[in-house]
PDB file of C-alpha atoms and ligand atoms in Angstrom:
ATOM      1  CA  PHE A   1      77.151 112.707  71.551  1.00 61.00           C
ATOM      2  CA  LEU A   2      73.794 111.758  70.907  1.00 60.00           C
ATOM      3  CA  ASP A   3      72.485 112.034  66.713  1.00 65.00           C
ATOM      4  CA  PRO A   4      69.164 113.268  66.095  1.00 65.00           C
ATOM      5  CA  THR A   5      67.761 109.819  66.046  1.00 65.00           C
ATOM      6  CA  GLY A   6      68.876 109.065  69.644  1.00 62.00           C
ATOM      7  CA  ARG A   7      71.740 107.081  68.831  1.00 68.00           C
ATOM      8  CA  ALA A   8      75.007 107.641  70.900  1.00 69.00           C
ATOM      9  CA  LYS A   9      78.489 108.588  69.083  1.00 67.00           C
ATOM     10  CA  THR A  10      81.490 107.527  70.470  1.00 67.00           C
ATOM     11  CA  MET A  11      84.555 109.683  70.391  1.00 66.00           C
ATOM     12  CA  THR A  12      85.946 107.506  67.119  1.00 70.00           C
ATOM     13  CA  GLY A  13      82.595 108.450  65.394  1.00 70.00           C
ATOM     14  CA  ALA A  14      80.874 104.744  65.894  1.00 71.00           C
ATOM     15  CA  CYS A  15      77.140 104.692  66.587  1.00 73.00           C
ATOM     16  CA  VAL A  16      75.947 102.770  69.527  1.00 74.00           C
ATOM     17  CA  ASP A  17      72.329 102.478  70.969  1.00 79.00           C
ATOM     18  CA  ILE A  18      71.706 104.198  73.760  1.00 79.00           C
ATOM     19  CA  THR A  19      69.904 101.539  75.497  1.00 84.00           C
ATOM     20  CA  ASP A  20      72.994  99.328  74.816  1.00 83.00           C
ATOM     21  CA  LEU A  21      74.838 101.891  76.842  1.00 84.00           C
ATOM     22  CA  VAL A  22      72.610 101.595  79.188  1.00 87.00           C
ATOM     23  CA  ARG A  23      72.487  97.943  79.636  1.00 88.00           C
ATOM     24  CA  ALA A  24      76.508  97.758  79.436  1.00 89.00           C
ATOM     25  CA  ARG A  25      76.321 100.285  82.689  1.00 90.00           C
ATOM     26  CA  GLU A  26      74.230  98.027  84.692  1.00 91.00           C
ATOM     27  CA  ALA A  27      76.163  95.008  83.891  1.00 91.00           C
ATOM     28  CA  LEU A  28      79.439  96.728  85.105  1.00 90.00           C
ATOM     29  CA  LYS A  29      77.557  97.952  88.207  1.00 89.00           C
ATOM     30  CA  LEU A  30      76.443  94.653  88.944  1.00 89.00           C
ATOM     31  CA  ALA A  31      79.688  93.041  88.319  1.00 89.00           C
ATOM     32  CA  ASP A  32      81.433  95.649  90.718  1.00 84.00           C
ATOM     33  CA  ARG A  33      78.763  94.625  93.491  1.00 84.00           C
ATOM     34  CA  GLN A  34      79.395  90.972  92.981  1.00 87.00           C
ATOM     35  CA  LYS A  35      83.098  91.487  93.428  1.00 84.00           C
ATOM     36  CA  ASP A  36      82.349  93.480  96.493  1.00 83.00           C
ATOM     37  CA  ASP A  37      80.490  90.998  97.855  1.00 85.00           C
ATOM     38  CA  PHE A  38      82.979  88.350  96.813  1.00 87.00           C
ATOM     39  CA  LEU A  39      85.717  90.145  98.698  1.00 86.00           C
ATOM     40  CA  ALA A  40      83.851  90.497 101.504  1.00 85.00           C
ATOM     41  CA  THR A  41      83.299  86.653 101.765  1.00 89.00           C
ATOM     42  CA  LEU A  42      86.768  85.873 101.137  1.00 88.00           C
ATOM     43  CA  ALA A  43      88.306  88.363 103.864  1.00 87.00           C
ATOM     44  CA  HIS A  44      85.721  86.641 106.279  1.00 86.00           C
ATOM     45  CA  GLU A  45      86.690  83.445 105.614  1.00 90.00           C
ATOM     46  CA  LEU A  46      90.313  84.291 105.791  1.00 89.00           C
ATOM     47  CA  ARG A  47      89.826  85.755 109.165  1.00 88.00           C
ATOM     48  CA  ASN A  48      88.350  82.794 110.771  1.00 89.00           C
ATOM     49  CA  PRO A  49      91.624  80.531 111.002  1.00 91.00           C
ATOM     50  CA  LEU A  50      93.916  83.733 112.150  1.00 92.00           C
ATOM     51  CA  ALA A  51      92.414  83.901 115.531  1.00 90.00           C
ATOM     52  CA  PRO A  52      93.237  80.368 116.469  1.00 92.00           C
ATOM     53  CA  LEU A  53      97.088  80.805 114.494  1.00 93.00           C
ATOM     54  CA  ARG A  54      97.316  83.949 117.164  1.00 92.00           C
ATOM     55  CA  THR A  55      96.617  81.819 120.039  1.00 93.00           C
ATOM     56  CA  GLY A  56      98.630  78.927 119.193  1.00 93.00           C
ATOM     57  CA  LEU A  57     101.736  81.600 118.300  1.00 93.00           C
ATOM     58  CA  ASP A  58     101.299  83.042 121.352  1.00 91.00           C
ATOM     59  CA  LEU A  59     101.245  79.882 123.555  1.00 92.00           C
ATOM     60  CA  LEU A  60     104.468  79.014 121.671  1.00 91.00           C
ATOM     61  CA  GLN A  61     105.834  82.053 122.810  1.00 90.00           C
ATOM     62  CA  ASN A  62     105.116  81.551 126.561  1.00 91.00           C
ATOM     63  CA  VAL A  63     107.387  78.730 126.515  1.00 89.00           C
ATOM     64  CA  SER A  64     109.878  79.632 123.954  1.00 88.00           C
ATOM     65  CA  ALA A  65     112.808  80.332 126.325  1.00 87.00           C
ATOM     66  CA  GLY A  66     112.859  76.281 126.413  1.00 86.00           C
ATOM     67  CA  LEU A  67     113.257  76.582 122.587  1.00 86.00           C
ATOM     68  CA  PRO A  68     116.776  76.257 120.710  1.00 89.00           C
ATOM     69  CA  ASP A  69     117.668  79.355 119.050  1.00 90.00           C
ATOM     70  CA  GLN A  70     116.545  78.484 115.645  1.00 91.00           C
ATOM     71  CA  GLY A  71     113.226  77.848 116.964  1.00 91.00           C
ATOM     72  CA  ARG A  72     112.763  80.995 118.671  1.00 91.00           C
ATOM     73  CA  GLN A  73     113.914  82.682 115.186  1.00 91.00           C
ATOM     74  CA  VAL A  74     111.216  80.704 113.302  1.00 92.00           C
ATOM     75  CA  LEU A  75     108.657  81.816 115.691  1.00 92.00           C
ATOM     76  CA  GLY A  76     109.564  85.180 115.382  1.00 91.00           C
ATOM     77  CA  ILE A  77     109.316  85.002 111.785  1.00 93.00           C
ATOM     78  CA  MET A  78     105.777  83.141 112.080  1.00 93.00           C
ATOM     79  CA  GLN A  79     104.473  86.268 114.063  1.00 92.00           C
ATOM     80  CA  ARG A  80     105.675  88.875 111.751  1.00 89.00           C
ATOM     81  CA  GLN A  81     104.107  87.013 108.966  1.00 91.00           C
ATOM     82  CA  LEU A  82     100.743  86.484 110.881  1.00 93.00           C
ATOM     83  CA  ASP A  83     100.614  90.292 111.699  1.00 89.00           C
ATOM     84  CA  HIS A  84     101.241  90.970 108.064  1.00 87.00           C
ATOM     85  CA  MET A  85      98.570  88.679 107.234  1.00 90.00           C
ATOM     86  CA  VAL A  86      95.907  89.658 110.034  1.00 91.00           C
ATOM     87  CA  HIS A  87      96.562  93.292 108.682  1.00 88.00           C
ATOM     88  CA  LEU A  88      96.212  92.694 104.788  1.00 89.00           C
ATOM     89  CA  VAL A  89      92.602  90.625 105.555  1.00 91.00           C
ATOM     90  CA  ASP A  90      91.565  93.597 108.058  1.00 90.00           C
ATOM     91  CA  ASP A  91      92.282  96.075 105.149  1.00 90.00           C
ATOM     92  CA  LEU A  92      90.188  93.703 102.679  1.00 90.00           C
ATOM     93  CA  LEU A  93      87.418  93.421 105.276  1.00 90.00           C
ATOM     94  CA  ASP A  94      87.443  97.467 106.104  1.00 91.00           C
ATOM     95  CA  ILE A  95      87.252  98.226 102.050  1.00 90.00           C
ATOM     96  CA  ALA A  96      84.237  95.868 101.511  1.00 87.00           C
ATOM     97  CA  ARG A  97      82.567  97.233 104.602  1.00 88.00           C
ATOM     98  CA  ILE A  98      83.320 100.744 103.485  1.00 90.00           C
ATOM     99  CA  ARG A  99      81.645 100.066  99.708  1.00 85.00           C
ATOM    100  CA  GLN A 100      78.614  98.240 101.269  1.00 83.00           C
ATOM    101  CA  GLY A 101      77.838 101.275 103.703  1.00 87.00           C
ATOM    102  CA  LYS A 102      78.503  98.705 106.904  1.00 87.00           C
ATOM    103  CA  ILE A 103      80.932 100.860 108.924  1.00 90.00           C
ATOM    104  CA  LEU A 104      79.493 102.255 111.954  1.00 89.00           C
ATOM    105  CA  LEU A 105      81.551 105.243 113.560  1.00 93.00           C
ATOM    106  CA  ARG A 106      81.735 106.551 116.748  1.00 92.00           C
ATOM    107  CA  ARG A 107      81.174 110.284 116.805  1.00 92.00           C
ATOM    108  CA  GLU A 108      83.063 111.954 119.807  1.00 93.00           C
ATOM    109  CA  SER A 109      85.047 114.918 120.445  1.00 94.00           C
ATOM    110  CA  ILE A 110      88.618 113.754 120.432  1.00 95.00           C
ATOM    111  CA  SER A 111      92.236 115.530 120.776  1.00 96.00           C
ATOM    112  CA  LEU A 112      94.052 115.670 117.356  1.00 97.00           C
ATOM    113  CA  HIS A 113      97.285 115.153 119.393  1.00 97.00           C
ATOM    114  CA  ALA A 114      96.090 112.108 120.861  1.00 97.00           C
ATOM    115  CA  VAL A 115      95.197 110.539 117.328  1.00 97.00           C
ATOM    116  CA  LEU A 116      98.552 111.852 116.068  1.00 98.00           C
ATOM    117  CA  GLU A 117     100.727 110.121 119.242  1.00 97.00           C
ATOM    118  CA  GLN A 118      98.538 106.905 119.371  1.00 97.00           C
ATOM    119  CA  ALA A 119      99.156 106.224 115.646  1.00 97.00           C
ATOM    120  CA  LEU A 120     102.703 107.118 115.986  1.00 97.00           C
ATOM    121  CA  GLU A 121     103.188 104.699 119.168  1.00 96.00           C
ATOM    122  CA  GLY A 122     102.049 101.838 116.794  1.00 94.00           C
ATOM    123  CA  VAL A 123     104.426 102.331 114.255  1.00 94.00           C
ATOM    124  CA  GLN A 124     107.434 103.581 116.111  1.00 94.00           C
ATOM    125  CA  ALA A 125     109.028 100.158 116.284  1.00 91.00           C
ATOM    126  CA  LEU A 126     108.938  99.752 112.512  1.00 91.00           C
ATOM    127  CA  LEU A 127     110.426 103.286 111.852  1.00 93.00           C
ATOM    128  CA  ASP A 128     113.141 102.257 114.311  1.00 92.00           C
ATOM    129  CA  ALA A 129     113.927  99.030 112.933  1.00 91.00           C
ATOM    130  CA  GLN A 130     114.289 100.610 109.662  1.00 90.00           C
ATOM    131  CA  GLY A 131     116.686 103.379 111.107  1.00 92.00           C
ATOM    132  CA  GLN A 132     114.320 106.566 109.814  1.00 93.00           C
ATOM    133  CA  VAL A 133     114.305 109.654 111.758  1.00 95.00           C
ATOM    134  CA  VAL A 134     111.161 110.682 113.089  1.00 95.00           C
ATOM    135  CA  VAL A 135     110.271 114.476 113.451  1.00 96.00           C
ATOM    136  CA  TRP A 136     107.157 115.012 115.661  1.00 96.00           C
ATOM    137  CA  GLU A 137     106.406 118.212 117.799  1.00 94.00           C
ATOM    138  CA  GLY A 138     103.102 117.586 119.056  1.00 93.00           C
ATOM    139  CA  VAL A 139      99.742 119.664 118.478  1.00 95.00           C
ATOM    140  CA  ASP A 140      97.998 122.293 120.308  1.00 94.00           C
ATOM    141  CA  PRO A 141      96.070 120.147 122.760  1.00 93.00           C
ATOM    142  CA  ALA A 142      93.113 122.427 122.614  1.00 94.00           C
ATOM    143  CA  LEU A 143      92.537 121.316 118.937  1.00 96.00           C
ATOM    144  CA  ARG A 144      89.814 118.468 118.791  1.00 96.00           C
ATOM    145  CA  VAL A 145      88.190 116.736 115.960  1.00 95.00           C
ATOM    146  CA  THR A 146      84.664 114.984 115.924  1.00 92.00           C
ATOM    147  CA  GLY A 147      85.171 111.225 115.197  1.00 94.00           C
ATOM    148  CA  ASP A 148      86.223 107.687 116.103  1.00 96.00           C
ATOM    149  CA  LEU A 149      89.435 107.771 117.838  1.00 97.00           C
ATOM    150  CA  THR A 150      90.269 103.870 116.714  1.00 96.00           C
ATOM    151  CA  ARG A 151      89.425 104.740 113.240  1.00 97.00           C
ATOM    152  CA  LEU A 152      91.561 107.939 113.017  1.00 98.00           C
ATOM    153  CA  VAL A 153      94.684 106.131 114.555  1.00 97.00           C
ATOM    154  CA  GLN A 154      94.153 103.682 111.902  1.00 97.00           C
ATOM    155  CA  VAL A 155      94.230 106.202 109.414  1.00 98.00           C
ATOM    156  CA  VAL A 156      97.046 108.124 110.478  1.00 98.00           C
ATOM    157  CA  GLY A 157      98.811 104.783 111.219  1.00 97.00           C
ATOM    158  CA  ASN A 158      98.563 103.646 107.671  1.00 96.00           C
ATOM    159  CA  LEU A 159      99.985 107.005 106.208  1.00 98.00           C
ATOM    160  CA  LEU A 160     103.035 106.237 108.630  1.00 97.00           C
ATOM    161  CA  ASN A 161     103.391 102.787 107.966  1.00 94.00           C
ATOM    162  CA  ASN A 162     103.854 103.573 104.110  1.00 95.00           C
ATOM    163  CA  ALA A 163     106.215 106.213 104.811  1.00 96.00           C
ATOM    164  CA  ALA A 164     108.301 103.660 106.653  1.00 95.00           C
ATOM    165  CA  LYS A 165     107.664 101.176 103.918  1.00 93.00           C
ATOM    166  CA  TYR A 166     108.738 103.474 101.066  1.00 94.00           C
ATOM    167  CA  THR A 167     111.463 105.344 102.756  1.00 95.00           C
ATOM    168  CA  PRO A 168     114.927 103.824 102.702  1.00 94.00           C
ATOM    169  CA  ARG A 169     117.408 103.402 105.696  1.00 93.00           C
ATOM    170  CA  GLY A 170     118.317 106.748 107.229  1.00 91.00           C
ATOM    171  CA  GLY A 171     115.404 108.678 105.921  1.00 96.00           C
ATOM    172  CA  ARG A 172     113.142 111.399 107.759  1.00 97.00           C
ATOM    173  CA  VAL A 173     109.308 110.823 108.200  1.00 97.00           C
ATOM    174  CA  THR A 174     107.958 113.890 109.456  1.00 98.00           C
ATOM    175  CA  LEU A 175     104.486 114.146 111.272  1.00 98.00           C
ATOM    176  CA  ARG A 176     102.428 117.254 111.767  1.00 98.00           C
ATOM    177  CA  GLY A 177      98.816 118.680 112.497  1.00 97.00           C
ATOM    178  CA  GLY A 178      97.252 121.788 113.433  1.00 96.00           C
ATOM    179  CA  GLU A 179      94.649 124.297 112.181  1.00 95.00           C
ATOM    180  CA  ALA A 180      93.927 124.455 108.217  1.00 95.00           C
ATOM    181  CA  ASP A 181      93.594 127.448 106.299  1.00 91.00           C
ATOM    182  CA  GLN A 182      89.916 126.486 105.473  1.00 90.00           C
ATOM    183  CA  ALA A 183      87.723 127.675 108.345  1.00 90.00           C
ATOM    184  CA  GLY A 184      86.388 124.962 110.613  1.00 91.00           C
ATOM    185  CA  MET A 185      89.229 122.449 109.737  1.00 95.00           C
ATOM    186  CA  LEU A 186      91.958 120.870 110.971  1.00 97.00           C
ATOM    187  CA  PHE A 187      95.218 119.091 108.962  1.00 98.00           C
ATOM    188  CA  ILE A 188      97.027 116.272 109.730  1.00 98.00           C
ATOM    189  CA  GLU A 189     100.584 115.826 107.290  1.00 98.00           C
ATOM    190  CA  VAL A 190     102.842 112.754 106.816  1.00 98.00           C
ATOM    191  CA  THR A 191     105.942 113.541 105.004  1.00 98.00           C
ATOM    192  CA  ASP A 192     108.771 111.412 104.105  1.00 98.00           C
ATOM    193  CA  THR A 193     111.941 111.417 102.101  1.00 97.00           C
ATOM    194  CA  GLY A 194     111.248 108.043 100.332  1.00 95.00           C
ATOM    195  CA  ILE A 195     110.894 107.069  96.737  1.00 94.00           C
ATOM    196  CA  GLY A 196     108.215 109.647  95.773  1.00 95.00           C
ATOM    197  CA  ILE A 197     105.460 109.109  93.499  1.00 94.00           C
ATOM    198  CA  PRO A 198     105.540 109.711  89.466  1.00 94.00           C
ATOM    199  CA  ALA A 199     103.176 112.781  88.916  1.00 93.00           C
ATOM    200  CA  GLN A 200     100.799 110.249  86.580  1.00 91.00           C
ATOM    201  CA  MET A 201     100.152 108.029  89.792  1.00 91.00           C
ATOM    202  CA  LEU A 202      99.260 110.794  92.222  1.00 93.00           C
ATOM    203  CA  ASP A 203      95.491 110.897  91.338  1.00 90.00           C
ATOM    204  CA  HIS A 204      95.331 106.983  91.389  1.00 92.00           C
ATOM    205  CA  VAL A 205      96.942 106.046  94.665  1.00 94.00           C
ATOM    206  CA  PHE A 206      93.579 105.894  96.792  1.00 95.00           C
ATOM    207  CA  ASP A 207      92.216 103.957  94.056  1.00 91.00           C
ATOM    208  CA  ARG A 208      91.294 100.504  95.226  1.00 82.00           C
ATOM    209  CA  PHE A 209      94.467  97.799  93.900  1.00 80.00           C
ATOM    210  CA  ALA A 210      96.472 100.688  92.847  1.00 75.00           C
ATOM    211  CA  GLN A 211     100.378 100.297  93.155  1.00 75.00           C
ATOM    212  CA  VAL A 212     103.101 102.375  91.393  1.00 78.00           C
ATOM    213  CA  GLN A 213     105.539  99.516  91.683  1.00 67.00           C
ATOM    214  CA  GLN A 214     105.344  95.911  91.860  1.00 53.00           C
ATOM    215  CA  HIS A 215     106.654  95.025  95.156  1.00 50.00           C
ATOM    216  CA  LEU A 216     109.466  92.306  94.949  1.00 45.00           C
ATOM    217  CA  ASP A 217     109.554  91.910  98.609  1.00 48.00           C
ATOM    218  CA  HIS A 218     106.362  90.577  99.636  1.00 44.00           C
ATOM    219  CA  ALA A 219     106.817  90.785 103.219  1.00 45.00           C
ATOM    220  CA  GLN A 220     106.931  94.462 102.683  1.00 53.00           C
ATOM    221  CA  GLY A 221     104.349  94.514  99.951  1.00 62.00           C
ATOM    222  CA  GLY A 222     100.709  95.020 100.169  1.00 73.00           C
ATOM    223  CA  LEU A 223      97.390  94.945  97.962  1.00 80.00           C
ATOM    224  CA  GLY A 224      97.097  98.481  97.300  1.00 87.00           C
ATOM    225  CA  ILE A 225      93.966  98.832  99.431  1.00 89.00           C
ATOM    226  CA  GLY A 226      95.687 101.003 102.279  1.00 93.00           C
ATOM    227  CA  LEU A 227      94.969 104.225 100.953  1.00 96.00           C
ATOM    228  CA  SER A 228      91.496 103.582  99.891  1.00 94.00           C
ATOM    229  CA  VAL A 229      90.632 102.678 103.337  1.00 95.00           C
ATOM    230  CA  VAL A 230      92.146 105.669 104.497  1.00 97.00           C
ATOM    231  CA  LYS A 231      90.272 107.772 102.033  1.00 97.00           C
ATOM    232  CA  GLY A 232      86.955 105.780 102.531  1.00 96.00           C
ATOM    233  CA  LEU A 233      87.685 106.375 106.435  1.00 97.00           C
ATOM    234  CA  VAL A 234      88.492 110.123 106.149  1.00 98.00           C
ATOM    235  CA  GLU A 235      85.537 110.928 103.740  1.00 97.00           C
ATOM    236  CA  MET A 236      83.380 109.129 106.282  1.00 96.00           C
ATOM    237  CA  HIS A 237      84.411 111.799 108.820  1.00 96.00           C
ATOM    238  CA  GLY A 238      83.362 114.663 106.470  1.00 96.00           C
ATOM    239  CA  GLY A 239      87.061 115.088 105.526  1.00 97.00           C
ATOM    240  CA  ARG A 240      89.210 114.710 102.409  1.00 97.00           C
ATOM    241  CA  VAL A 241      92.708 113.281 101.388  1.00 98.00           C
ATOM    242  CA  SER A 242      95.586 114.344  99.058  1.00 97.00           C
ATOM    243  CA  ALA A 243      99.076 112.995  97.816  1.00 97.00           C
ATOM    244  CA  GLU A 244     101.805 115.203  96.840  1.00 97.00           C
ATOM    245  CA  SER A 245     105.144 114.346  95.454  1.00 96.00           C
ATOM    246  CA  ALA A 246     107.831 116.148  93.537  1.00 93.00           C
ATOM    247  CA  GLY A 247     108.567 112.604  91.553  1.00 88.00           C
ATOM    248  CA  PRO A 248     110.401 109.680  91.930  1.00 91.00           C
ATOM    249  CA  GLY A 249     113.196 109.761  94.581  1.00 91.00           C
ATOM    250  CA  ALA A 250     111.749 113.066  95.954  1.00 93.00           C
ATOM    251  CA  GLY A 251     109.801 111.843  98.938  1.00 96.00           C
ATOM    252  CA  SER A 252     105.914 112.008  99.366  1.00 97.00           C
ATOM    253  CA  ARG A 253     103.434 114.399 101.365  1.00 98.00           C
ATOM    254  CA  PHE A 254     100.011 113.118 102.465  1.00 98.00           C
ATOM    255  CA  ARG A 255      97.567 115.520 103.985  1.00 98.00           C
ATOM    256  CA  ILE A 256      94.001 114.938 105.775  1.00 98.00           C
ATOM    257  CA  TRP A 257      91.650 117.619 106.310  1.00 97.00           C
ATOM    258  CA  LEU A 258      89.276 117.024 108.998  1.00 97.00           C
ATOM    259  CA  PRO A 259      86.236 119.078 110.566  1.00 95.00           C
ATOM    260  CA  ARG A 260      87.190 120.496 114.002  1.00 93.00           C
ATOM    261  CA  SER A 261      85.065 119.951 117.094  1.00 89.00           C
ATOM    262  CA  ASP A 262      86.349 122.842 119.534  1.00 80.00           C
ATOM    263  CA  THR A 263      85.795 126.265 119.222  1.00 72.00           C
ATOM    264  CA  PRO A 264      88.190 128.008 117.175  1.00 69.00           C
ATOM    265  CA  LYS A 265      90.162 130.888 118.872  1.00 68.00           C
ATOM    266  CA  PRO A 266      89.354 134.506 117.736  1.00 64.00           C
ATOM    267  CA  ALA A 267      90.643 135.459 114.269  1.00 57.00           C
ATOM    268  CA  GLU A 268      93.331 137.897 115.601  1.00 46.00           C
ATOM    269  CA  ALA A 269      94.690 135.376 118.197  1.00 44.00           C
ATOM    270  CA  ARG A 270      95.331 132.717 115.510  1.00 48.00           C
ATOM    271  CA  LEU A 271      98.979 131.965 114.547  1.00 49.00           C
ATOM    272  CA  PRO A 272      99.896 132.217 111.179  1.00 48.00           C
ATOM    273  CA  SER A 273      98.599 129.545 109.020  1.00 45.00           C
ATOM    274  CA  ARG A 274     100.811 126.955 108.264  1.00 44.00           C
ATOM    275  CA  VAL A 275      98.859 124.997 105.607  1.00 41.00           C
TER     276      VAL A 275
HETATM  277  P1  ADP B   1     100.310  99.110  99.303  1.00 75.69           P
HETATM  278  O1  ADP B   1      99.809  97.908 100.274  1.00 75.69           O
HETATM  279  O2  ADP B   1     100.630  99.122  98.119  1.00 75.69           O
HETATM  280  O3  ADP B   1     101.286  99.924 100.293  1.00 75.69           O
HETATM  281  P2  ADP B   1      98.430 101.564  99.731  1.00 75.69           P
HETATM  282  O4  ADP B   1      97.120 101.491  98.993  1.00 75.69           O
HETATM  283  O5  ADP B   1      98.781 101.743 101.019  1.00 75.69           O
HETATM  284  O6  ADP B   1      99.230 100.023  99.172  1.00 75.69           O
HETATM  285  O7  ADP B   1      99.378 102.359  98.864  1.00 75.69           O
HETATM  286  C1  ADP B   1      98.972 102.414  97.355  1.00 75.69           C
HETATM  287  C2  ADP B   1     100.437 102.520  96.518  1.00 75.69           C
HETATM  288  O8  ADP B   1     100.664 103.823  96.589  1.00 75.69           O
HETATM  289  C3  ADP B   1     101.727 101.914  96.830  1.00 75.69           C
HETATM  290  O9  ADP B   1     102.072 100.698  96.318  1.00 75.69           O
HETATM  291  C4  ADP B   1     102.660 102.929  96.779  1.00 75.69           C
HETATM  292  O10 ADP B   1     103.176 102.522  95.262  1.00 75.69           O
HETATM  293  C5  ADP B   1     102.330 104.112  96.669  1.00 75.69           C
HETATM  294  N1  ADP B   1     102.775 105.022  98.172  1.00 75.69           N
HETATM  295  C6  ADP B   1     101.939 104.844  99.191  1.00 75.69           C
HETATM  296  N2  ADP B   1     102.292 105.527 100.004  1.00 75.69           N
HETATM  297  C7  ADP B   1     103.560 105.747  99.500  1.00 75.69           C
HETATM  298  C8  ADP B   1     104.704 106.600 100.123  1.00 75.69           C
HETATM  299  N3  ADP B   1     104.841 107.376 101.534  1.00 75.69           N
HETATM  300  N4  ADP B   1     105.700 106.859  99.153  1.00 75.69           N
HETATM  301  C9  ADP B   1     105.563 106.438  97.967  1.00 75.69           C
HETATM  302  N5  ADP B   1     104.653 105.758  97.384  1.00 75.69           N
HETATM  303  C10 ADP B   1     103.542 105.748  98.176  1.00 75.69           C
END
């Protein structure tokens, strides 16, 4: 609140000079920008040595038949850890680029079905390995969105990957897509029967570095930036995201809405809305 002399009053009634507030805000903005620049540089520097490591491991893989069992096991562990590291560093790079406005999207008309199917293909092995049942019935092939296929596959893959990570063995992951209630929009939905999200965290899971629980198993754990990359990319496509859960143990549902690029069927011919 401003008092008659132009001084600002805080909620506790203390008086502060308005210019101090403006200065503090500018300082915070600068610190935030410096943090983004630091993260971008860090991600670049971490990325560089990963490519030769990958080449080296692929070469070893080619001759792995001649290795003893233990050697092959170690090679498998190194490859999985390297995949995990590449994934983390890519997320870091993406979030830095999104915040700096440096991501360029292709804008083409793509089938919603293709997006979902390709995303599922990328995560199927993980879901199978974790004994989770996948429910996926496909999407009307006529439904299309305008956007970047690789990036949208990354977005849905990220949600599916989280569903796999946060759902215990024997759980169910359901992938759906279709026409949204809102005219001109399509939806994508990933629902799991996993550990769920406490109500007070639902508004924060898309924030950078937000994590509901500290991961004890670091092979599974991330940095808490996957969902902020999802939100950033979806918003660059003109869409929006949401997270729902009835609470811990009750599973989670993540939804995305994207502008459609096909011509909607006449209203009377539309199937009943599912969202
Ligand atoms: P992380 O790398 O930690 O998975 P994300 O940004 O992808 O980072 O997710 C942020 C946090 O949101 C996670 O740490 C987890 O606590 C929570 N979360 C995300 N997806 C799910 C899910 N399907 N079920 C339960 N919690 C989830």
